[in-house]
């Protein structure tokens, strides 16, 4: 079984400030991890993913995330927030191989990011 | 060019009716999915098809029937609609049914049951 917990359903930052969105996962097998962004009335867009290799992964729009196995975390960061970053962000996990979770994305409950001028 | 397109974008109907949502992808992907996003924005997978074959079927009521006429299309038919079916339904696709392959999402179909 796998699950994702996103700490904080709402995060508010000032423009230019650091963005930190927290994600912790649970998986009985090695995970693949994803961050998606959803703008109002749109579908989900992939920001970045971790499968294997380097644990610090860079994505689009200046976002990055670090896979920390010991902490079962995959937090999303951006050094300087922009107004256009305001959206809802979803962390997701799936299994790296086999099992009943293979091919299935399990999503967290989402974090709404608000950016103030 | 829209990669994953769903129609209709909005669907308002009465309880007990039957309705269909269509999905098409022009990415050449082999795998397609249906997700349900409830009023609290929680996303859950419903079905997955790989090369027209049903791969994932998550404890979804049998009032929901997916159909894949070819690997570029995955439609969702819902019989006897209930109030609890009100949600946003997302179609997605990926290159293969491998977990590392990112999924590409459509813009969703907002289903409202009166």
GROMACS .gro file of C-alpha atoms in nm:
model
  231
    1UNK     CA    1   0.000   0.000   0.000
    2UNK     CA    2   0.111   0.353  -0.057
    3UNK     CA    3  -0.001   0.693   0.065
    4UNK     CA    4   0.095   1.059   0.050
    5UNK     CA    5   0.055   1.330   0.311
    6UNK     CA    6   0.095   1.693   0.223
    7UNK     CA    7   0.146   1.904   0.532
    8UNK     CA    8  -0.053   2.223   0.509
    9UNK     CA    9  -0.355   2.254   0.284
   10UNK     CA   10  -0.279   2.625   0.237
   11UNK     CA   11   0.058   2.799   0.213
   12UNK     CA   12   0.089   3.175   0.173
   13UNK     CA   13   0.412   3.354   0.079
   14UNK     CA   14   0.516   3.697  -0.038
   15UNK     CA   15   0.643   3.750  -0.389
   16UNK     CA   16   1.017   3.686  -0.390
   17UNK     CA   17   1.008   3.467  -0.078
   18UNK     CA   18   1.107   3.103  -0.054
   19UNK     CA   19   0.839   2.850  -0.138
   20UNK     CA   20   0.838   2.523   0.059
   21UNK     CA   21   0.561   2.268   0.009
   22UNK     CA   22   0.591   1.955   0.219
   23UNK     CA   23   0.524   1.600   0.109
   24UNK     CA   24   0.574   1.277   0.300
   25UNK     CA   25   0.502   0.940   0.150
   26UNK     CA   26   0.455   0.583   0.259
   27UNK     CA   27   0.542   0.293   0.031
   28UNK     CA   28   0.629  -0.070   0.092
   29UNK     CA   29   0.853  -0.076  -0.218
   30UNK     CA   30   1.092   0.183  -0.361
   31UNK     CA   31   0.883   0.478  -0.476
   32UNK     CA   32   0.868   0.696  -0.778
   33UNK     CA   33   0.759   1.046  -0.677
   34UNK     CA   34   0.598   1.330  -0.867
   35UNK     CA   35   0.485   1.688  -0.816
   36UNK     CA   36   0.201   1.821  -1.027
   37UNK     CA   37   0.053   2.171  -1.042
   38UNK     CA   38  -0.311   2.252  -1.112
   39UNK     CA   39  -0.426   2.597  -1.218
   40UNK     CA   40  -0.796   2.687  -1.183
   41UNK     CA   41  -1.021   2.498  -1.424
   42UNK     CA   42  -0.728   2.313  -1.576
   43UNK     CA   43  -0.580   1.967  -1.560
   44UNK     CA   44  -0.265   1.868  -1.379
   45UNK     CA   45   0.073   1.957  -1.523
   46UNK     CA   46   0.390   1.773  -1.429
   47UNK     CA   47   0.644   1.988  -1.244
   48UNK     CA   48   0.910   1.726  -1.177
   49UNK     CA   49   0.965   1.362  -1.093
   50UNK     CA   50   1.206   1.138  -0.907
   51UNK     CA   51   1.264   0.784  -1.031
   52UNK     CA   52   1.626   0.686  -0.977
   53UNK     CA   53   1.965   0.852  -0.959
   54UNK     CA   54   2.023   1.202  -0.826
   55UNK     CA   55   1.800   1.273  -0.528
   56UNK     CA   56   1.776   1.645  -0.603
   57UNK     CA   57   1.558   1.689  -0.907
   58UNK     CA   58   1.492   2.008  -1.095
   59UNK     CA   59   1.166   2.082  -1.270
   60UNK     CA   60   0.995   2.350  -1.468
   61UNK     CA   61   0.941   2.709  -1.355
   62UNK     CA   62   1.237   2.703  -1.118
   63UNK     CA   63   1.100   2.436  -0.885
   64UNK     CA   64   1.307   2.157  -0.737
   65UNK     CA   65   1.253   1.874  -0.492
   66UNK     CA   66   1.477   1.646  -0.293
   67UNK     CA   67   1.408   1.280  -0.228
   68UNK     CA   68   1.507   1.188   0.127
   69UNK     CA   69   1.458   0.818   0.184
   70UNK     CA   70   1.544   0.831   0.555
   71UNK     CA   71   1.274   1.094   0.610
   72UNK     CA   72   1.031   0.949   0.349
   73UNK     CA   73   0.997   1.303   0.218
   74UNK     CA   74   0.989   1.477  -0.118
   75UNK     CA   75   0.947   1.846  -0.039
   76UNK     CA   76   0.906   2.099  -0.320
   77UNK     CA   77   1.095   2.427  -0.311
   78UNK     CA   78   1.147   2.739  -0.514
   79UNK     CA   79   1.391   3.009  -0.404
   80UNK     CA   80   1.181   3.306  -0.509
   81UNK     CA   81   0.803   3.299  -0.551
   82UNK     CA   82   0.633   3.466  -0.842
   83UNK     CA   83   0.270   3.570  -0.867
   84UNK     CA   84   0.222   3.318  -1.146
   85UNK     CA   85   0.311   3.034  -0.903
   86UNK     CA   86  -0.026   3.070  -0.731
   87UNK     CA   87  -0.200   2.738  -0.789
   88UNK     CA   88  -0.270   2.405  -0.622
   89UNK     CA   89   0.015   2.157  -0.595
   90UNK     CA   90  -0.016   1.782  -0.568
   91UNK     CA   91   0.246   1.531  -0.461
   92UNK     CA   92   0.202   1.177  -0.591
   93UNK     CA   93   0.367   0.839  -0.541
   94UNK     CA   94   0.373   0.510  -0.727
   95UNK     CA   95   0.575   0.194  -0.689
   96UNK     CA   96   0.901   0.148  -0.876
   97UNK     CA   97   0.823  -0.212  -0.964
   98UNK     CA   98   0.555  -0.477  -0.928
   99UNK     CA   99   0.292  -0.506  -0.661
  100UNK     CA  100  -0.064  -0.391  -0.653
  101UNK     CA  101   0.038  -0.025  -0.673
  102UNK     CA  102   0.233  -0.062  -0.996
  103UNK     CA  103   0.119   0.189  -1.255
  104UNK     CA  104  -0.112   0.362  -1.007
  105UNK     CA  105  -0.054   0.718  -0.895
  106UNK     CA  106  -0.163   0.791  -0.540
  107UNK     CA  107  -0.207   1.162  -0.478
  108UNK     CA  108  -0.184   1.376  -0.168
  109UNK     CA  109  -0.471   1.604  -0.079
  110UNK     CA  110  -0.310   1.908  -0.240
  111UNK     CA  111  -0.164   2.236  -0.114
  112UNK     CA  112  -0.299   2.568  -0.232
  113UNK     CA  113  -0.018   2.820  -0.275
  114UNK     CA  114  -0.109   3.187  -0.248
  115UNK     CA  115   0.146   3.452  -0.345
  116UNK     CA  116   0.105   3.804  -0.208
  117UNK     CA  117   0.251   4.111  -0.382
  118UNK     CA  118  -0.267   2.130  -3.035
  119UNK     CA  119  -0.428   1.983  -2.728
  120UNK     CA  120  -0.245   1.668  -2.614
  121UNK     CA  121  -0.527   1.515  -2.406
  122UNK     CA  122  -0.872   1.648  -2.482
  123UNK     CA  123  -1.197   1.574  -2.305
  124UNK     CA  124  -1.552   1.650  -2.405
  125UNK     CA  125  -1.768   1.793  -2.275
  126UNK     CA  126  -1.597   2.037  -2.042
  127UNK     CA  127  -1.914   2.083  -1.838
  128UNK     CA  128  -2.198   1.836  -1.793
  129UNK     CA  129  -2.511   1.917  -1.594
  130UNK     CA  130  -2.776   1.650  -1.576
  131UNK     CA  131  -3.041   1.496  -1.356
  132UNK     CA  132  -3.016   1.201  -1.124
  133UNK     CA  133  -3.092   0.873  -1.295
  134UNK     CA  134  -2.972   0.979  -1.639
  135UNK     CA  135  -2.699   0.807  -1.842
  136UNK     CA  136  -2.410   1.014  -1.975
  137UNK     CA  137  -2.076   0.970  -2.152
  138UNK     CA  138  -1.748   1.158  -2.140
  139UNK     CA  139  -1.505   1.127  -2.428
  140UNK     CA  140  -1.127   1.144  -2.415
  141UNK     CA  141  -0.873   1.151  -2.694
  142UNK     CA  142  -0.495   1.182  -2.683
  143UNK     CA  143  -0.270   1.270  -2.976
  144UNK     CA  144   0.059   1.189  -2.801
  145UNK     CA  145   0.088   0.837  -2.935
  146UNK     CA  146   0.073   0.698  -2.582
  147UNK     CA  147  -0.019   0.337  -2.510
  148UNK     CA  148  -0.182   0.388  -2.170
  149UNK     CA  149  -0.484   0.595  -2.070
  150UNK     CA  150  -0.650   0.662  -1.736
  151UNK     CA  151  -0.962   0.802  -1.575
  152UNK     CA  152  -0.942   0.987  -1.243
  153UNK     CA  153  -1.214   1.135  -1.023
  154UNK     CA  154  -1.150   1.457  -0.829
  155UNK     CA  155  -1.406   1.517  -0.557
  156UNK     CA  156  -1.524   1.845  -0.405
  157UNK     CA  157  -1.227   1.843  -0.166
  158UNK     CA  158  -0.989   1.817  -0.462
  159UNK     CA  159  -0.894   1.459  -0.371
  160UNK     CA  160  -0.780   1.273  -0.684
  161UNK     CA  161  -0.832   0.901  -0.717
  162UNK     CA  162  -0.766   0.667  -1.006
  163UNK     CA  163  -1.068   0.484  -1.147
  164UNK     CA  164  -0.945   0.292  -1.451
  165UNK     CA  165  -0.639   0.235  -1.663
  166UNK     CA  166  -0.618   0.089  -2.014
  167UNK     CA  167  -0.304  -0.024  -2.192
  168UNK     CA  168  -0.335  -0.083  -2.566
  169UNK     CA  169  -0.714  -0.110  -2.531
  170UNK     CA  170  -0.685  -0.366  -2.249
  171UNK     CA  171  -0.822  -0.290  -1.902
  172UNK     CA  172  -0.534  -0.296  -1.656
  173UNK     CA  173  -0.655  -0.113  -1.346
  174UNK     CA  174  -1.011  -0.114  -1.216
  175UNK     CA  175  -1.033   0.044  -0.875
  176UNK     CA  176  -1.342  -0.050  -0.675
  177UNK     CA  177  -1.561   0.164  -0.895
  178UNK     CA  178  -1.939   0.093  -0.909
  179UNK     CA  179  -2.029  -0.104  -1.218
  180UNK     CA  180  -2.247   0.189  -1.325
  181UNK     CA  181  -1.918   0.323  -1.461
  182UNK     CA  182  -1.804   0.154  -1.778
  183UNK     CA  183  -1.491   0.260  -1.966
  184UNK     CA  184  -1.455   0.182  -2.334
  185UNK     CA  185  -1.142   0.204  -2.543
  186UNK     CA  186  -1.216   0.172  -2.916
  187UNK     CA  187  -0.847   0.229  -2.994
  188UNK     CA  188  -0.542   0.326  -2.795
  189UNK     CA  189  -0.595   0.698  -2.863
  190UNK     CA  190  -0.943   0.703  -2.712
  191UNK     CA  191  -1.084   0.615  -2.372
  192UNK     CA  192  -1.446   0.701  -2.308
  193UNK     CA  193  -1.635   0.682  -1.980
  194UNK     CA  194  -2.002   0.592  -1.970
  195UNK     CA  195  -2.199   0.637  -1.651
  196UNK     CA  196  -2.541   0.479  -1.597
  197UNK     CA  197  -2.807   0.584  -1.349
  198UNK     CA  198  -2.623   0.892  -1.229
  199UNK     CA  199  -2.631   0.962  -0.855
  200UNK     CA  200  -2.571   1.279  -0.656
  201UNK     CA  201  -2.239   1.141  -0.536
  202UNK     CA  202  -2.112   1.123  -0.892
  203UNK     CA  203  -2.079   1.501  -0.898
  204UNK     CA  204  -1.708   1.563  -0.942
  205UNK     CA  205  -1.443   1.657  -1.194
  206UNK     CA  206  -1.333   1.364  -1.408
  207UNK     CA  207  -0.986   1.374  -1.557
  208UNK     CA  208  -0.852   1.169  -1.841
  209UNK     CA  209  -0.476   1.112  -1.862
  210UNK     CA  210  -0.227   0.925  -2.074
  211UNK     CA  211   0.129   0.801  -2.049
  212UNK     CA  212   0.376   0.644  -2.288
  213UNK     CA  213   0.372   0.305  -2.124
  214UNK     CA  214   0.236   0.143  -1.814
  215UNK     CA  215   0.562   0.191  -1.631
  216UNK     CA  216   0.558   0.376  -1.309
  217UNK     CA  217   0.831   0.621  -1.402
  218UNK     CA  218   0.642   0.752  -1.700
  219UNK     CA  219   0.469   1.084  -1.624
  220UNK     CA  220   0.101   1.111  -1.696
  221UNK     CA  221  -0.043   1.389  -1.910
  222UNK     CA  222  -0.381   1.518  -1.802
  223UNK     CA  223  -0.675   1.668  -1.984
  224UNK     CA  224  -0.851   1.976  -1.851
  225UNK     CA  225  -1.128   1.778  -1.687
  226UNK     CA  226  -1.504   1.736  -1.722
  227UNK     CA  227  -1.710   1.898  -1.450
  228UNK     CA  228  -2.011   1.678  -1.386
  229UNK     CA  229  -2.296   1.821  -1.179
  230UNK     CA  230  -2.595   1.608  -1.084
  231UNK     CA  231  -2.916   1.793  -1.001
   0.00000   0.00000   0.00000
